[in-house]
């Protein structure tokens, strides 16, 4: 993906980090292997301290654990932050338990 080539990339726990690593590991990738729900917050912090593009790859389950960060992102509105949410309706890395997005909740 061209936008990922020079951007700082933060990827959430588990399977998404494994997939990104297998596609192409780069020095500018930060894989969150031991925490859930902070990818968007770390991405925001990076975006506020650099002029580089920042991409935060967040899962729906992780984002639901930290919805407050969306208000902060909206308030600060950094032009260099892309928040990409992968919504598969489950906590994929912890056993595929259903999230609220598997029912009526939409993150769009």
Tab-separated table of N, CA and C in Angstrom:
chain	number	residue	atom	x	y	z
A	1	UNK	N	0.859	-1.170	0.000
A	1	UNK	CA	0.000	0.000	0.000
A	1	UNK	C	0.903	1.231	0.000
A	2	UNK	N	0.823	2.064	-1.023
A	2	UNK	CA	1.738	3.203	-1.149
A	2	UNK	C	1.738	4.153	0.039
A	3	UNK	N	0.576	4.418	0.652
A	3	UNK	CA	0.522	5.371	1.763
A	3	UNK	C	1.330	4.878	2.960
A	4	UNK	N	1.542	3.583	3.072
A	4	UNK	CA	2.286	3.032	4.203
A	4	UNK	C	3.795	3.108	4.023
A	5	UNK	N	4.262	3.357	2.809
A	5	UNK	CA	5.697	3.280	2.528
A	5	UNK	C	6.530	4.211	3.397
A	6	UNK	N	6.178	5.468	3.474
A	6	UNK	CA	6.972	6.439	4.224
A	6	UNK	C	6.308	6.895	5.520
A	7	UNK	N	5.101	6.423	5.776
A	7	UNK	CA	4.370	6.838	6.976
A	7	UNK	C	4.858	6.082	8.200
A	8	UNK	N	4.647	6.693	9.358
A	8	UNK	CA	4.817	5.979	10.617
A	8	UNK	C	3.549	5.155	10.797
A	9	UNK	N	3.693	3.865	11.030
A	9	UNK	CA	2.537	2.969	11.110
A	9	UNK	C	2.480	2.337	12.489
A	10	UNK	N	1.328	2.470	13.135
A	10	UNK	CA	1.072	1.827	14.425
A	10	UNK	C	-0.010	0.788	14.175
A	11	UNK	N	0.233	-0.434	14.615
A	11	UNK	CA	-0.717	-1.512	14.364
A	11	UNK	C	-1.106	-2.169	15.677
A	12	UNK	N	-2.411	-2.440	15.829
A	12	UNK	CA	-2.894	-2.976	17.100
A	12	UNK	C	-2.511	-4.437	17.312
A	13	UNK	N	-2.917	-4.950	18.430
A	13	UNK	CA	-2.541	-6.264	18.942
A	13	UNK	C	-2.809	-7.413	17.960
A	14	UNK	N	-1.977	-8.408	18.025
A	14	UNK	CA	-2.264	-9.717	17.457
A	14	UNK	C	-2.255	-9.857	15.956
A	15	UNK	N	-3.363	-10.371	15.429
A	15	UNK	CA	-3.445	-10.771	14.031
A	15	UNK	C	-3.125	-9.625	13.070
A	16	UNK	N	-3.680	-8.411	13.240
A	16	UNK	CA	-3.299	-7.334	12.317
A	16	UNK	C	-1.793	-7.057	12.303
A	17	UNK	N	-1.146	-7.101	13.463
A	17	UNK	CA	0.308	-6.901	13.511
A	17	UNK	C	1.036	-8.019	12.782
A	18	UNK	N	0.585	-9.246	12.961
A	18	UNK	CA	1.207	-10.378	12.275
A	18	UNK	C	1.057	-10.250	10.767
A	19	UNK	N	-0.126	-9.836	10.312
A	19	UNK	CA	-0.355	-9.686	8.879
A	19	UNK	C	0.495	-8.570	8.286
A	20	UNK	N	0.562	-7.428	8.971
A	20	UNK	CA	1.385	-6.321	8.482
A	20	UNK	C	2.848	-6.737	8.417
A	21	UNK	N	3.327	-7.418	9.448
A	21	UNK	CA	4.712	-7.885	9.474
A	21	UNK	C	4.983	-8.835	8.309
A	22	UNK	N	4.045	-9.738	8.020
A	22	UNK	CA	4.263	-10.713	6.950
A	22	UNK	C	4.215	-10.074	5.565
A	23	UNK	N	3.456	-8.983	5.419
A	23	UNK	CA	3.401	-8.286	4.133
A	23	UNK	C	4.726	-7.595	3.852
A	24	UNK	N	5.203	-6.834	4.822
A	24	UNK	CA	6.492	-6.161	4.682
A	24	UNK	C	6.825	-5.440	5.976
A	25	UNK	N	7.813	-5.933	6.659
A	25	UNK	CA	8.273	-5.285	7.883
A	25	UNK	C	9.145	-4.089	7.520
A	26	UNK	N	8.937	-2.993	8.206
A	26	UNK	CA	9.737	-1.783	7.992
A	26	UNK	C	10.108	-1.188	9.344
A	27	UNK	N	11.173	-0.392	9.338
A	27	UNK	CA	11.612	0.263	10.574
A	27	UNK	C	10.577	1.245	11.108
A	28	UNK	N	9.721	1.765	10.240
A	28	UNK	CA	8.733	2.759	10.658
A	28	UNK	C	7.424	2.129	11.139
A	29	UNK	N	7.387	0.804	11.309
A	29	UNK	CA	6.206	0.106	11.824
A	29	UNK	C	6.374	-0.159	13.314
A	30	UNK	N	5.324	0.114	14.079
A	30	UNK	CA	5.308	-0.171	15.510
A	30	UNK	C	4.192	-1.168	15.769
A	31	UNK	N	4.576	-2.365	16.176
A	31	UNK	CA	3.622	-3.445	16.402
A	31	UNK	C	3.266	-3.517	17.883
A	32	UNK	N	2.001	-3.345	18.184
A	32	UNK	CA	1.549	-3.409	19.572
A	32	UNK	C	1.171	-4.854	19.876
A	33	UNK	N	2.053	-5.575	20.498
A	33	UNK	CA	1.823	-6.996	20.714
A	33	UNK	C	1.268	-7.317	22.090
A	34	UNK	N	1.224	-6.383	23.001
A	34	UNK	CA	0.805	-6.717	24.347
A	34	UNK	C	-0.276	-5.836	24.933
A	35	UNK	N	-0.884	-4.987	24.131
A	35	UNK	CA	-1.926	-4.109	24.670
A	35	UNK	C	-3.049	-3.989	23.653
A	36	UNK	N	-4.223	-3.661	24.144
A	36	UNK	CA	-5.385	-3.555	23.266
A	36	UNK	C	-6.123	-2.265	23.583
A	37	UNK	N	-6.415	-1.489	22.559
A	37	UNK	CA	-7.200	-0.282	22.745
A	37	UNK	C	-6.415	1.010	22.750
A	38	UNK	N	-5.127	0.964	22.477
A	38	UNK	CA	-4.317	2.184	22.545
A	38	UNK	C	-3.698	2.597	21.215
A	39	UNK	N	-3.916	1.842	20.179
A	39	UNK	CA	-3.299	2.136	18.882
A	39	UNK	C	-3.662	3.538	18.392
A	40	UNK	N	-4.934	3.882	18.451
A	40	UNK	CA	-5.355	5.206	17.981
A	40	UNK	C	-4.778	6.318	18.850
A	41	UNK	N	-4.629	6.067	20.142
A	41	UNK	CA	-4.032	7.072	21.032
A	41	UNK	C	-2.555	7.277	20.728
A	42	UNK	N	-1.835	6.191	20.509
A	42	UNK	CA	-0.415	6.296	20.162
A	42	UNK	C	-0.265	6.970	18.804
A	43	UNK	N	-1.124	6.610	17.848
A	43	UNK	CA	-1.097	7.258	16.538
A	43	UNK	C	-1.326	8.754	16.646
A	44	UNK	N	-2.273	9.152	17.481
A	44	UNK	CA	-2.531	10.582	17.693
A	44	UNK	C	-1.309	11.268	18.277
A	45	UNK	N	-0.705	10.664	19.280
A	45	UNK	CA	0.491	11.256	19.886
A	45	UNK	C	1.607	11.446	18.879
A	46	UNK	N	1.820	10.450	18.031
A	46	UNK	CA	2.842	10.576	16.984
A	46	UNK	C	2.486	11.694	16.010
A	47	UNK	N	1.230	11.736	15.588
A	47	UNK	CA	0.805	12.740	14.607
A	47	UNK	C	0.984	14.162	15.127
A	48	UNK	N	0.820	14.337	16.424
A	48	UNK	CA	0.957	15.678	17.005
A	48	UNK	C	2.409	16.098	17.194
A	49	UNK	N	3.343	15.159	17.040
A	49	UNK	CA	4.753	15.482	17.286
A	49	UNK	C	5.637	15.365	16.054
A	50	UNK	N	5.042	15.101	14.882
A	50	UNK	CA	5.836	14.974	13.663
A	50	UNK	C	5.061	15.543	12.481
A	51	UNK	N	5.775	15.852	11.424
A	51	UNK	CA	5.137	16.270	10.179
A	51	UNK	C	4.900	15.095	9.243
A	52	UNK	N	5.437	13.925	9.594
A	52	UNK	CA	5.246	12.735	8.765
A	52	UNK	C	3.800	12.261	8.845
A	53	UNK	N	3.385	11.534	7.814
A	53	UNK	CA	2.074	10.891	7.860
A	53	UNK	C	2.106	9.771	8.886
A	54	UNK	N	1.002	9.601	9.590
A	54	UNK	CA	0.871	8.543	10.589
A	54	UNK	C	-0.380	7.742	10.255
A	55	UNK	N	-0.226	6.427	10.204
A	55	UNK	CA	-1.355	5.537	9.958
A	55	UNK	C	-1.523	4.652	11.178
A	56	UNK	N	-2.710	4.679	11.768
A	56	UNK	CA	-3.034	3.809	12.897
A	56	UNK	C	-4.006	2.748	12.399
A	57	UNK	N	-3.573	1.490	12.424
A	57	UNK	CA	-4.414	0.367	12.007
A	57	UNK	C	-5.046	-0.226	13.259
A	58	UNK	N	-6.325	0.010	13.434
A	58	UNK	CA	-7.034	-0.346	14.664
A	58	UNK	C	-8.156	-1.324	14.351
A	59	UNK	N	-8.367	-2.286	15.208
A	59	UNK	CA	-9.494	-3.198	15.075
A	59	UNK	C	-10.723	-2.641	15.768
A	60	UNK	N	-11.899	-3.140	15.383
A	60	UNK	CA	-13.136	-2.656	15.994
A	60	UNK	C	-13.179	-2.943	17.487
A	61	UNK	N	-12.742	-4.110	17.909
A	61	UNK	CA	-12.745	-4.443	19.329
A	61	UNK	C	-11.857	-3.524	20.136
A	62	UNK	N	-10.670	-3.259	19.616
A	62	UNK	CA	-9.737	-2.374	20.310
A	62	UNK	C	-10.271	-0.947	20.358
A	63	UNK	N	-10.850	-0.476	19.270
A	63	UNK	CA	-11.392	0.882	19.256
A	63	UNK	C	-12.559	1.021	20.231
A	64	UNK	N	-13.395	-0.011	20.324
A	64	UNK	CA	-14.510	0.028	21.272
A	64	UNK	C	-14.029	0.110	22.717
A	65	UNK	N	-12.812	-0.356	22.985
A	65	UNK	CA	-12.249	-0.275	24.333
A	65	UNK	C	-11.757	1.128	24.675
A	66	UNK	N	-11.634	1.991	23.683
A	66	UNK	CA	-11.048	3.307	23.908
A	66	UNK	C	-11.758	4.364	23.059
A	67	UNK	N	-13.076	4.415	23.143
A	67	UNK	CA	-13.844	5.360	22.324
A	67	UNK	C	-13.521	6.817	22.625
A	68	UNK	N	-13.066	7.098	23.836
A	68	UNK	CA	-12.737	8.472	24.203
A	68	UNK	C	-11.667	9.090	23.331
A	69	UNK	N	-10.790	8.265	22.790
A	69	UNK	CA	-9.733	8.815	21.936
A	69	UNK	C	-10.302	9.422	20.656
A	70	UNK	N	-11.473	8.953	20.209
A	70	UNK	CA	-12.079	9.543	19.010
A	70	UNK	C	-12.441	11.009	19.240
A	71	UNK	N	-12.910	11.330	20.442
A	71	UNK	CA	-13.212	12.730	20.762
A	71	UNK	C	-11.942	13.573	20.751
A	72	UNK	N	-10.860	13.021	21.271
A	72	UNK	CA	-9.593	13.756	21.293
A	72	UNK	C	-9.045	13.928	19.881
A	73	UNK	N	-9.132	12.883	19.065
A	73	UNK	CA	-8.698	12.996	17.666
A	73	UNK	C	-9.530	14.061	16.956
A	74	UNK	N	-10.848	14.049	17.179
A	74	UNK	CA	-11.719	15.052	16.561
A	74	UNK	C	-11.404	16.463	17.023
A	75	UNK	N	-11.051	16.605	18.288
A	75	UNK	CA	-10.718	17.920	18.840
A	75	UNK	C	-9.409	18.446	18.282
A	76	UNK	N	-8.410	17.606	18.212
A	76	UNK	CA	-7.081	18.028	17.738
A	76	UNK	C	-6.994	18.013	16.216
A	77	UNK	N	-7.726	17.121	15.561
A	77	UNK	CA	-7.851	17.028	14.099
A	77	UNK	C	-6.529	17.131	13.340
A	78	UNK	N	-5.557	16.280	13.640
A	78	UNK	CA	-4.290	16.359	12.907
A	78	UNK	C	-4.468	15.943	11.442
A	79	UNK	N	-3.957	16.767	10.538
A	79	UNK	CA	-4.065	16.492	9.102
A	79	UNK	C	-3.234	15.292	8.666
A	80	UNK	N	-2.257	14.919	9.469
A	80	UNK	CA	-1.337	13.858	9.067
A	80	UNK	C	-1.687	12.497	9.667
A	81	UNK	N	-2.871	12.355	10.266
A	81	UNK	CA	-3.275	11.087	10.878
A	81	UNK	C	-4.355	10.412	10.055
A	82	UNK	N	-4.108	9.157	9.715
A	82	UNK	CA	-5.118	8.301	9.093
A	82	UNK	C	-5.441	7.207	10.095
A	83	UNK	N	-6.704	7.114	10.491
A	83	UNK	CA	-7.154	6.049	11.383
A	83	UNK	C	-7.925	5.053	10.532
A	84	UNK	N	-7.352	3.884	10.346
A	84	UNK	CA	-7.960	2.833	9.536
A	84	UNK	C	-8.494	1.771	10.486
A	85	UNK	N	-9.822	1.603	10.510
A	85	UNK	CA	-10.454	0.651	11.423
A	85	UNK	C	-10.866	-0.592	10.644
A	86	UNK	N	-10.365	-1.719	11.088
A	86	UNK	CA	-10.722	-3.009	10.501
A	86	UNK	C	-11.859	-3.576	11.348
A	87	UNK	N	-13.068	-3.578	10.799
A	87	UNK	CA	-14.252	-3.999	11.550
A	87	UNK	C	-14.707	-5.373	11.065
A	88	UNK	N	-14.322	-6.397	11.807
A	88	UNK	CA	-14.756	-7.758	11.474
A	88	UNK	C	-15.811	-8.273	12.450
A	89	UNK	N	-16.289	-7.396	13.334
A	89	UNK	CA	-17.347	-7.766	14.261
A	89	UNK	C	-16.926	-8.692	15.381
A	90	UNK	N	-15.609	-8.807	15.592
A	90	UNK	CA	-15.157	-9.713	16.661
A	90	UNK	C	-13.820	-9.272	17.235
A	91	UNK	N	-13.550	-9.780	18.430
A	91	UNK	CA	-12.229	-9.632	19.040
A	91	UNK	C	-11.378	-10.776	18.490
A	92	UNK	N	-10.862	-10.615	17.280
A	92	UNK	CA	-10.185	-11.693	16.576
A	92	UNK	C	-8.974	-12.255	17.280
A	93	UNK	N	-8.222	-11.415	17.946
A	93	UNK	CA	-6.971	-11.863	18.562
A	93	UNK	C	-7.169	-12.555	19.900
A	94	UNK	N	-8.390	-12.499	20.438
A	94	UNK	CA	-8.624	-13.108	21.751
A	94	UNK	C	-9.636	-14.243	21.704
A	95	UNK	N	-9.966	-14.733	20.513
A	95	UNK	CA	-10.862	-15.880	20.413
A	95	UNK	C	-12.136	-15.641	19.626
A	96	UNK	N	-12.191	-14.549	18.887
A	96	UNK	CA	-13.339	-14.234	18.026
A	96	UNK	C	-14.659	-14.023	18.762
A	97	UNK	N	-14.583	-13.499	19.982
A	97	UNK	CA	-15.819	-13.130	20.663
A	97	UNK	C	-16.452	-11.963	19.909
A	98	UNK	N	-17.780	-11.946	19.830
A	98	UNK	CA	-18.488	-10.900	19.085
A	98	UNK	C	-18.339	-9.540	19.764
A	99	UNK	N	-18.153	-8.498	18.948
A	99	UNK	CA	-18.191	-7.123	19.447
A	99	UNK	C	-19.583	-6.556	19.153
A	100	UNK	N	-19.857	-5.355	19.645
A	100	UNK	CA	-21.148	-4.730	19.370
A	100	UNK	C	-21.335	-4.435	17.886
A	101	UNK	N	-20.246	-4.344	17.142
A	101	UNK	CA	-20.399	-4.077	15.710
A	101	UNK	C	-20.915	-5.296	14.958
A	102	UNK	N	-20.956	-6.450	15.605
A	102	UNK	CA	-21.537	-7.634	14.957
A	102	UNK	C	-23.060	-7.567	14.986
A	103	UNK	N	-23.603	-6.607	15.738
A	103	UNK	CA	-25.055	-6.448	15.835
A	103	UNK	C	-25.465	-5.140	15.163
A	104	UNK	N	-25.868	-4.142	15.942
A	104	UNK	CA	-26.426	-2.915	15.371
A	104	UNK	C	-25.490	-1.719	15.419
A	105	UNK	N	-24.372	-1.815	16.116
A	105	UNK	CA	-23.469	-0.677	16.269
A	105	UNK	C	-22.599	-0.508	15.031
A	106	UNK	N	-22.468	0.728	14.562
A	106	UNK	CA	-21.611	1.031	13.418
A	106	UNK	C	-20.541	2.026	13.840
A	107	UNK	N	-19.331	1.801	13.407
A	107	UNK	CA	-18.230	2.721	13.698
A	107	UNK	C	-18.032	3.742	12.581
A	108	UNK	N	-18.826	3.653	11.527
A	108	UNK	CA	-18.687	4.574	10.392
A	108	UNK	C	-19.247	5.936	10.719
